[in-house]
Amino acid sequence: MSQPKVVLAFSGGLDTSFCVKYLAEDKGYEVHSVLVDTGGFSDEELKTIETNAYALGVKKHATISKTKDYYNDCIKYLIFGNILKNNTYPLSVSAERVFQAVAVAEYAKEIGASAIAHGSTGAGNDQVRFDMAFRIIIPEAEIITPIRDLKLSREAEIEYLTKKGVGREWAKAAYSINKGLWGTSVGGKETLTSEKYLPESAWPTQISKTEPETITLEFEKGELKGVAGETFENPVQAIQKLAAIAQPFGIGRDIHVGDTIIGIKGRVGFEAAAPLIIIKAHHLLEKHVLSEQQLYWKEQLSNWYGSLLHKGQFVEPVMRNIETFLADTQKHVTGKVHVYLAPYRFHVEGIESPYDLMSSVFGSYGEMNNAWTGDDVRGFSKVASNQVMIYQKVSELNDQDK
């Protein structure tokens, strides 16, 4: 009789290593581990994770490269929407986890697994993101979450694996680091309370640049295609190039405080030089080339898009509707943006675009006008103020009798 097949979202860490042994040896499953690479792993790291997976006893390990799809299906719209959660966080881990969960679920469906598992605890957002993606994409599969269900401590997991003959070094790092294309998260003792900031040593990229420089970013229909004089067909490479230039300045460091899906407040440090610079540069270019109403409605829908993505609702059909709107607004978001970089900070200097609506042909703000007369403005002001003027008059007449 064949064993039931389970697909495990696998990272190679303590939690998912425990899951392999538990599912295979205690529960009798044929374990298929899968890692979804969205730009956060080197080739060497991927090979090590695969080797460890087979050493733990998986039937088959798969590495699914999704970096290009991650950009096209997700990051692109975070840029189009200038999305920063709570005006701070570029959804680095939020977006990545949701996208990875969807890819794992699709893989499980493809190989006909009867169960699907992840190693999340019961304390964070990821458990919801994985559960939701699994239930939506492969609802017939049983969802197994050993760490959450057994309420295991780190020490209990290590003791279990040691008894199973897994002798790896599981020393807990002072800071948990999750590196991805759209930023790196940093968690430690300081993020568990409200009053402290992360020390210099905790940041993944240490400062090695101190001489300020100005670079030019080139956007084509909202997508980053050029960085510091180098052009790229693939925006992923442009993002990586910008990160390599800006991260050594210590740019993009911050701590995000937000509302978790499960209803509690949480803090997480992050390092996201490229995302923050891209979003600010893109937003400035949009302010020059889009209309007032385009900017207004983009902001409303973008905030909603980011909130839904954070909550694991990537597959919700309205997300495709919002993406269609965001993509349509990018037709004229083409041009150059000049950015000043210095240790710990950056600012956007200005833009050049053939679609710049700040055109001297029509007038210079605060100086002169070429497309209207003083009488035009006088008449417009009279009509525009009519309703409030009438309101004030009516109020004065009636309030005098009270």
Short mmCIF file of C-alpha atoms in Angstrom, two decimals:
data_model
loop_
_atom_site.label_atom_id
_atom_site.label_comp_id
_atom_site.label_asym_id
_atom_site.label_seq_id
_atom_site.Cartn_x
_atom_site.Cartn_y
_atom_site.Cartn_z
CA MET A 1 0.00 0.00 0.00
CA SER A 2 1.49 3.36 -1.04
CA GLN A 3 2.13 6.10 1.48
CA PRO A 4 0.02 9.27 1.40
CA LYS A 5 1.88 12.15 -0.24
CA VAL A 6 2.49 15.45 1.57
CA VAL A 7 4.14 18.57 0.18
CA LEU A 8 6.09 20.58 2.74
CA ALA A 9 7.02 24.24 2.30
CA PHE A 10 10.70 23.87 3.19
CA SER A 11 13.33 26.44 4.16
CA GLY A 12 15.93 24.13 5.68
CA GLY A 13 15.72 25.69 9.14
CA LEU A 14 14.93 24.03 12.45
CA ASP A 15 11.13 24.12 12.15
CA THR A 16 10.87 22.62 8.66
CA SER A 17 13.62 20.09 9.42
CA PHE A 18 11.54 18.89 12.36
CA CYS A 19 8.51 18.68 10.07
CA VAL A 20 10.29 16.36 7.64
CA LYS A 21 11.16 13.82 10.35
CA TYR A 22 7.80 14.10 12.08
CA LEU A 23 5.75 13.72 8.91
CA ALA A 24 7.86 10.89 7.46
CA GLU A 25 8.64 8.80 10.53
CA ASP A 26 5.84 9.56 13.00
CA LYS A 27 2.96 10.07 10.58
CA GLY A 28 4.00 7.80 7.72
CA TYR A 29 3.85 10.32 4.89
CA GLU A 30 5.87 10.37 1.69
CA VAL A 31 7.38 13.84 2.09
CA HIS A 32 8.01 16.09 -0.88
CA SER A 33 9.86 19.25 0.17
CA VAL A 34 9.69 22.37 -1.95
CA LEU A 35 11.55 25.66 -1.69
CA VAL A 36 10.32 28.66 -3.65
CA ASP A 37 13.19 30.99 -4.51
CA THR A 38 12.03 34.59 -4.94
CA GLY A 39 15.49 36.13 -5.12
CA GLY A 40 16.74 35.55 -1.59
CA PHE A 41 19.09 32.58 -2.02
CA SER A 42 22.48 32.04 -3.61
CA ASP A 43 23.14 28.93 -5.73
CA GLU A 44 25.33 27.58 -2.95
CA GLU A 45 22.60 28.06 -0.34
CA LEU A 46 20.04 26.33 -2.54
CA LYS A 47 22.35 23.36 -3.02
CA THR A 48 22.98 23.05 0.73
CA ILE A 49 19.26 23.15 1.49
CA GLU A 50 18.58 20.44 -1.10
CA THR A 51 21.35 18.21 0.34
CA ASN A 52 19.98 18.63 3.87
CA ALA A 53 16.44 17.85 2.70
CA TYR A 54 17.50 14.50 1.25
CA ALA A 55 19.62 13.75 4.34
CA LEU A 56 16.50 14.26 6.47
CA GLY A 57 14.63 11.69 4.38
CA VAL A 58 12.42 13.47 1.87
CA LYS A 59 11.26 11.43 -1.11
CA LYS A 60 11.87 14.35 -3.45
CA HIS A 61 13.03 17.95 -3.08
CA ALA A 62 12.13 20.65 -5.58
CA THR A 63 13.51 24.16 -5.91
CA ILE A 64 11.13 26.40 -7.80
CA SER A 65 12.68 29.58 -9.19
CA LYS A 66 10.01 32.28 -9.11
CA THR A 67 12.00 35.52 -9.01
CA LYS A 68 10.90 36.71 -12.44
CA ASP A 69 7.27 35.77 -11.78
CA TYR A 70 7.47 37.37 -8.33
CA TYR A 71 8.42 40.64 -9.98
CA ASN A 72 5.90 40.44 -12.84
CA ASP A 73 2.95 39.26 -10.75
CA CYS A 74 3.56 41.13 -7.52
CA ILE A 75 6.47 43.56 -7.05
CA LYS A 76 5.64 45.44 -10.25
CA TYR A 77 2.28 46.44 -8.79
CA LEU A 78 3.83 47.43 -5.45
CA ILE A 79 5.92 49.90 -7.46
CA PHE A 80 3.01 51.07 -9.61
CA GLY A 81 1.06 51.69 -6.40
CA ASN A 82 3.97 53.25 -4.43
CA ILE A 83 2.93 50.89 -1.66
CA LEU A 84 4.41 51.34 1.82
CA LYS A 85 2.51 49.72 4.68
CA ASN A 86 1.78 52.38 7.31
CA ASN A 87 3.82 54.77 5.14
CA THR A 88 6.93 52.84 6.17
CA TYR A 89 7.27 49.22 5.11
CA PRO A 90 7.55 48.03 1.48
CA LEU A 91 5.89 44.68 2.32
CA SER A 92 9.18 42.84 1.85
CA VAL A 93 8.31 39.61 3.67
CA SER A 94 4.52 39.97 3.41
CA ALA A 95 4.56 39.90 -0.39
CA GLU A 96 7.22 37.20 -0.58
CA ARG A 97 5.47 34.79 1.80
CA VAL A 98 2.11 35.09 0.07
CA PHE A 99 3.69 34.51 -3.32
CA GLN A 100 5.68 31.52 -2.01
CA ALA A 101 2.57 30.03 -0.42
CA VAL A 102 0.70 30.22 -3.71
CA ALA A 103 3.60 28.54 -5.55
CA VAL A 104 3.78 25.72 -2.98
CA ALA A 105 0.04 25.13 -3.24
CA GLU A 106 0.20 25.01 -7.04
CA TYR A 107 3.07 22.49 -6.83
CA ALA A 108 1.09 20.29 -4.43
CA LYS A 109 -1.86 20.35 -6.80
CA GLU A 110 0.40 19.49 -9.74
CA ILE A 111 1.85 16.35 -8.12
CA GLY A 112 -1.47 15.24 -6.64
CA ALA A 113 -0.59 15.49 -2.95
CA SER A 114 -3.26 14.52 -0.45
CA ALA A 115 -1.80 16.81 2.22
CA ILE A 116 0.20 20.03 2.37
CA ALA A 117 2.26 21.32 5.30
CA HIS A 118 4.19 24.32 6.58
CA GLY A 119 6.37 25.00 9.61
CA SER A 120 4.82 28.23 10.88
CA THR A 121 4.16 28.74 14.55
CA GLY A 122 0.84 29.94 15.92
CA ALA A 123 2.14 33.42 16.74
CA GLY A 124 2.62 35.24 13.43
CA ASN A 125 1.22 36.24 10.06
CA ASP A 126 2.77 33.50 7.94
CA GLN A 127 0.49 30.75 9.29
CA VAL A 128 -2.53 32.62 7.92
CA ARG A 129 -0.89 33.39 4.58
CA PHE A 130 0.04 29.74 4.01
CA ASP A 131 -3.28 28.36 5.26
CA MET A 132 -5.30 30.71 3.06
CA ALA A 133 -3.32 30.01 -0.10
CA PHE A 134 -3.52 26.25 0.50
CA ARG A 135 -7.29 26.31 1.17
CA ILE A 136 -7.99 28.41 -1.92
CA ILE A 137 -5.79 26.58 -4.41
CA ILE A 138 -5.96 22.99 -3.17
CA PRO A 139 -8.97 22.85 -0.81
CA GLU A 140 -9.25 19.07 -0.96
CA ALA A 141 -5.82 18.62 0.68
CA GLU A 142 -5.38 18.28 4.44
CA ILE A 143 -3.31 21.12 5.93
CA ILE A 144 -0.76 19.90 8.50
CA THR A 145 1.08 22.33 10.80
CA PRO A 146 3.18 20.35 13.31
CA ILE A 147 4.92 23.28 15.05
CA ARG A 148 1.68 25.17 15.57
CA ASP A 149 -0.43 22.18 16.55
CA LEU A 150 2.10 20.63 18.93
CA LYS A 151 3.05 24.02 20.44
CA LEU A 152 6.69 23.04 20.36
CA SER A 153 9.55 25.03 21.86
CA ARG A 154 12.83 25.34 20.03
CA GLU A 155 14.47 23.16 22.67
CA ALA A 156 11.87 20.41 22.21
CA GLU A 157 12.44 20.39 18.44
CA ILE A 158 16.22 20.10 18.90
CA GLU A 159 15.80 17.26 21.41
CA TYR A 160 13.50 15.40 18.99
CA LEU A 161 15.89 15.77 16.05
CA THR A 162 18.86 14.69 18.17
CA LYS A 163 17.02 11.49 19.11
CA LYS A 164 16.34 10.94 15.40
CA GLY A 165 20.06 11.14 14.68
CA VAL A 166 20.06 14.60 13.14
CA GLY A 167 23.25 16.10 14.54
CA ARG A 168 23.31 19.52 12.90
CA GLU A 169 24.27 22.64 14.85
CA TRP A 170 21.05 24.46 15.70
CA ALA A 171 22.55 27.40 17.60
CA LYS A 172 20.04 30.25 17.59
CA ALA A 173 21.35 33.39 15.95
CA ALA A 174 20.98 36.65 17.85
CA TYR A 175 18.96 38.03 14.93
CA SER A 176 16.68 36.30 12.43
CA ILE A 177 17.35 37.44 8.88
CA ASN A 178 15.06 36.89 5.90
CA LYS A 179 16.60 38.12 2.68
CA GLY A 180 14.57 38.66 -0.49
CA LEU A 181 14.52 40.65 -3.71
CA TRP A 182 12.20 43.28 -2.20
CA GLY A 183 14.08 43.77 1.08
CA THR A 184 15.50 41.97 4.09
CA SER A 185 13.74 41.61 7.44
CA VAL A 186 15.63 41.68 10.73
CA GLY A 187 14.15 40.39 13.98
CA GLY A 188 15.76 40.33 17.42
CA LYS A 189 15.27 41.12 21.09
CA GLU A 190 14.86 44.83 20.34
CA THR A 191 11.88 44.22 18.05
CA LEU A 192 10.05 42.26 20.76
CA THR A 193 9.50 45.44 22.78
CA SER A 194 8.39 48.96 21.86
CA GLU A 195 11.21 51.20 23.00
CA LYS A 196 14.47 50.01 21.44
CA TYR A 197 16.12 50.29 18.02
CA LEU A 198 18.33 47.68 16.40
CA PRO A 199 22.07 48.11 16.97
CA GLU A 200 24.43 48.80 14.09
CA SER A 201 25.80 45.26 14.20
CA ALA A 202 22.35 43.74 13.57
CA TRP A 203 21.97 45.12 10.05
CA PRO A 204 22.89 42.63 7.30
CA THR A 205 24.72 45.23 5.20
CA GLN A 206 27.34 47.20 7.07
CA ILE A 207 28.26 50.72 5.94
CA SER A 208 31.21 50.81 3.55
CA LYS A 209 30.35 53.94 1.52
CA THR A 210 30.70 57.44 3.00
CA GLU A 211 31.19 59.68 -0.05
CA PRO A 212 27.80 60.97 -1.32
CA GLU A 213 26.86 60.44 -4.96
CA THR A 214 24.00 61.25 -7.31
CA ILE A 215 22.59 58.59 -9.62
CA THR A 216 19.89 58.62 -12.27
CA LEU A 217 17.06 56.08 -12.43
CA GLU A 218 15.26 55.56 -15.72
CA PHE A 219 11.62 54.45 -15.76
CA GLU A 220 9.72 53.15 -18.76
CA LYS A 221 5.95 52.95 -18.31
CA GLY A 222 6.42 52.69 -14.57
CA GLU A 223 9.13 50.02 -14.61
CA LEU A 224 12.74 50.61 -13.62
CA LYS A 225 14.89 49.97 -16.68
CA GLY A 226 18.03 52.03 -16.04
CA VAL A 227 20.34 52.62 -13.07
CA ALA A 228 23.39 54.91 -13.04
CA GLY A 229 23.82 54.87 -16.81
CA GLU A 230 23.29 51.10 -17.23
CA THR A 231 20.12 49.85 -18.91
CA PHE A 232 18.38 46.54 -18.21
CA GLU A 233 15.81 44.58 -20.14
CA ASN A 234 14.82 42.77 -16.95
CA PRO A 235 13.73 45.09 -14.08
CA VAL A 236 14.85 42.44 -11.55
CA GLN A 237 18.44 43.14 -12.56
CA ALA A 238 17.85 46.89 -12.23
CA ILE A 239 16.55 46.37 -8.67
CA GLN A 240 19.59 44.27 -7.80
CA LYS A 241 21.93 46.87 -9.31
CA LEU A 242 20.37 49.68 -7.29
CA ALA A 243 20.55 47.60 -4.10
CA ALA A 244 24.27 47.00 -4.68
CA ILE A 245 24.86 50.75 -5.05
CA ALA A 246 22.65 52.00 -2.20
CA GLN A 247 22.81 49.38 0.57
CA PRO A 248 26.46 50.08 1.49
CA PHE A 249 25.35 53.61 2.49
CA GLY A 250 23.08 52.15 5.17
CA ILE A 251 20.07 53.49 3.29
CA GLY A 252 16.64 51.89 3.74
CA ARG A 253 16.92 50.82 7.37
CA ASP A 254 13.88 51.18 9.61
CA ILE A 255 11.55 49.38 12.01
CA HIS A 256 7.96 48.76 10.98
CA VAL A 257 5.19 48.70 13.57
CA GLY A 258 2.01 47.18 12.28
CA ASP A 259 -1.18 45.26 12.92
CA THR A 260 -0.83 41.55 12.38
CA ILE A 261 -3.50 39.45 10.73
CA ILE A 262 -4.20 37.74 14.05
CA GLY A 263 -4.94 41.06 15.75
CA ILE A 264 -1.84 41.96 17.74
CA LYS A 265 0.75 44.67 17.16
CA GLY A 266 4.17 43.63 15.91
CA ARG A 267 7.57 45.18 15.16
CA VAL A 268 10.10 44.10 12.57
CA GLY A 269 13.32 45.68 11.40
CA PHE A 270 14.02 45.84 7.70
CA GLU A 271 16.69 46.85 5.24
CA ALA A 272 15.21 47.86 1.88
CA ALA A 273 17.37 50.42 0.11
CA ALA A 274 16.26 49.63 -3.44
CA PRO A 275 12.50 49.38 -2.71
CA LEU A 276 12.38 52.66 -0.78
CA ILE A 277 14.38 54.58 -3.38
CA ILE A 278 12.37 53.11 -6.28
CA ILE A 279 9.02 53.89 -4.67
CA LYS A 280 9.97 57.48 -3.79
CA ALA A 281 11.49 58.11 -7.23
CA HIS A 282 8.53 56.54 -9.02
CA HIS A 283 6.06 58.53 -6.94
CA LEU A 284 7.79 61.83 -7.75
CA LEU A 285 7.75 61.02 -11.46
CA GLU A 286 4.02 60.24 -11.21
CA LYS A 287 3.32 63.55 -9.49
CA HIS A 288 4.74 65.28 -12.56
CA VAL A 289 3.00 63.23 -15.26
CA LEU A 290 -0.38 62.10 -13.86
CA SER A 291 -3.53 64.11 -13.32
CA GLU A 292 -4.85 65.06 -9.88
CA GLN A 293 -7.65 62.49 -10.05
CA GLN A 294 -5.32 59.73 -11.24
CA LEU A 295 -3.05 60.37 -8.27
CA TYR A 296 -5.98 60.45 -5.84
CA TRP A 297 -7.61 57.21 -6.96
CA LYS A 298 -4.27 55.45 -7.28
CA GLU A 299 -3.56 56.23 -3.63
CA GLN A 300 -6.93 54.86 -2.47
CA LEU A 301 -6.72 51.62 -4.44
CA SER A 302 -3.01 51.13 -3.75
CA ASN A 303 -3.52 51.29 0.00
CA TRP A 304 -6.29 48.70 -0.27
CA TYR A 305 -4.15 46.49 -2.53
CA GLY A 306 -1.27 46.56 -0.05
CA SER A 307 -3.55 45.80 2.88
CA LEU A 308 -5.12 42.80 1.12
CA LEU A 309 -1.71 41.47 0.07
CA HIS A 310 -0.41 41.79 3.63
CA LYS A 311 -3.41 39.78 4.86
CA GLY A 312 -2.77 36.92 2.45
CA GLN A 313 -5.48 37.80 -0.08
CA PHE A 314 -3.24 37.66 -3.15
CA VAL A 315 -5.62 35.31 -4.99
CA GLU A 316 -8.73 37.45 -4.31
CA PRO A 317 -10.16 38.41 -7.77
CA VAL A 318 -10.35 42.11 -6.90
CA MET A 319 -6.54 42.14 -6.80
CA ARG A 320 -6.48 41.49 -10.56
CA ASN A 321 -8.98 44.34 -11.03
CA ILE A 322 -6.78 46.75 -9.08
CA GLU A 323 -3.69 45.59 -10.98
CA THR A 324 -5.45 46.38 -14.26
CA PHE A 325 -6.17 49.91 -13.04
CA LEU A 326 -2.62 50.43 -11.76
CA ALA A 327 -1.06 49.17 -15.00
CA ASP A 328 -3.29 51.46 -17.07
CA THR A 329 -2.07 54.52 -15.13
CA GLN A 330 1.55 53.86 -16.10
CA LYS A 331 1.33 54.76 -19.82
CA HIS A 332 3.07 58.11 -19.30
CA VAL A 333 5.23 57.24 -16.30
CA THR A 334 8.42 57.40 -18.34
CA GLY A 335 11.46 59.51 -17.62
CA LYS A 336 14.59 60.04 -15.56
CA VAL A 337 14.75 60.62 -11.81
CA HIS A 338 17.86 61.99 -10.14
CA VAL A 339 18.58 60.64 -6.66
CA TYR A 340 21.14 61.82 -4.10
CA LEU A 341 22.67 59.10 -1.92
CA ALA A 342 24.57 59.61 1.34
CA PRO A 343 25.19 57.60 4.52
CA TYR A 344 21.85 56.67 6.16
CA ARG A 345 19.77 58.83 3.83
CA PHE A 346 18.74 59.77 0.31
CA HIS A 347 16.57 62.36 -1.37
CA VAL A 348 15.04 62.67 -4.81
CA GLU A 349 16.32 65.79 -6.60
CA GLY A 350 14.10 66.04 -9.65
CA ILE A 351 12.85 64.46 -12.86
CA GLU A 352 13.01 64.74 -16.63
CA SER A 353 10.12 63.44 -18.72
CA PRO A 354 8.53 64.22 -22.09
CA TYR A 355 5.17 63.82 -20.31
CA ASP A 356 5.96 66.37 -17.57
CA LEU A 357 2.78 68.40 -16.98
CA MET A 358 4.79 71.17 -15.33
CA SER A 359 5.25 72.74 -18.76
CA SER A 360 6.26 76.39 -19.21
CA VAL A 361 4.14 76.44 -22.38
CA PHE A 362 1.07 76.84 -20.16
CA GLY A 363 2.56 78.89 -17.38
CA SER A 364 5.00 78.99 -14.48
CA TYR A 365 3.50 78.44 -11.04
CA GLY A 366 3.43 81.68 -9.04
CA GLU A 367 4.92 83.73 -11.86
CA MET A 368 3.00 83.97 -15.12
CA ASN A 369 0.20 82.34 -17.11
CA ASN A 370 -0.03 81.76 -20.83
CA ALA A 371 -3.27 79.81 -21.22
CA TRP A 372 -5.79 81.98 -19.32
CA THR A 373 -6.48 85.59 -18.39
CA GLY A 374 -7.12 87.35 -15.11
CA ASP A 375 -10.78 87.67 -16.03
CA ASP A 376 -10.94 83.90 -16.59
CA VAL A 377 -9.68 83.28 -13.06
CA ARG A 378 -11.98 85.95 -11.59
CA GLY A 379 -15.03 84.29 -13.15
CA PHE A 380 -13.91 80.81 -12.15
CA SER A 381 -13.32 81.88 -8.54
CA LYS A 382 -16.79 83.44 -8.38
CA VAL A 383 -18.52 80.27 -9.59
CA ALA A 384 -16.35 77.96 -7.47
CA SER A 385 -17.17 79.91 -4.30
CA ASN A 386 -20.92 80.28 -4.95
CA GLN A 387 -22.21 77.36 -2.92
CA VAL A 388 -20.23 78.11 0.25
CA MET A 389 -21.04 81.84 -0.10
CA ILE A 390 -24.77 81.01 -0.24
CA TYR A 391 -24.40 78.67 2.74
CA GLN A 392 -22.74 81.39 4.78
CA LYS A 393 -25.41 83.99 3.88
CA VAL A 394 -28.30 81.67 4.69
CA SER A 395 -26.66 80.69 8.00
CA GLU A 396 -26.14 84.32 9.00
CA LEU A 397 -29.75 85.31 8.23
CA ASN A 398 -31.27 82.41 10.16
CA ASP A 399 -28.81 82.35 13.06
CA GLN A 400 -29.62 85.99 13.91
CA ASP A 401 -33.13 84.95 14.97
CA LYS A 402 -31.89 82.37 17.50
#
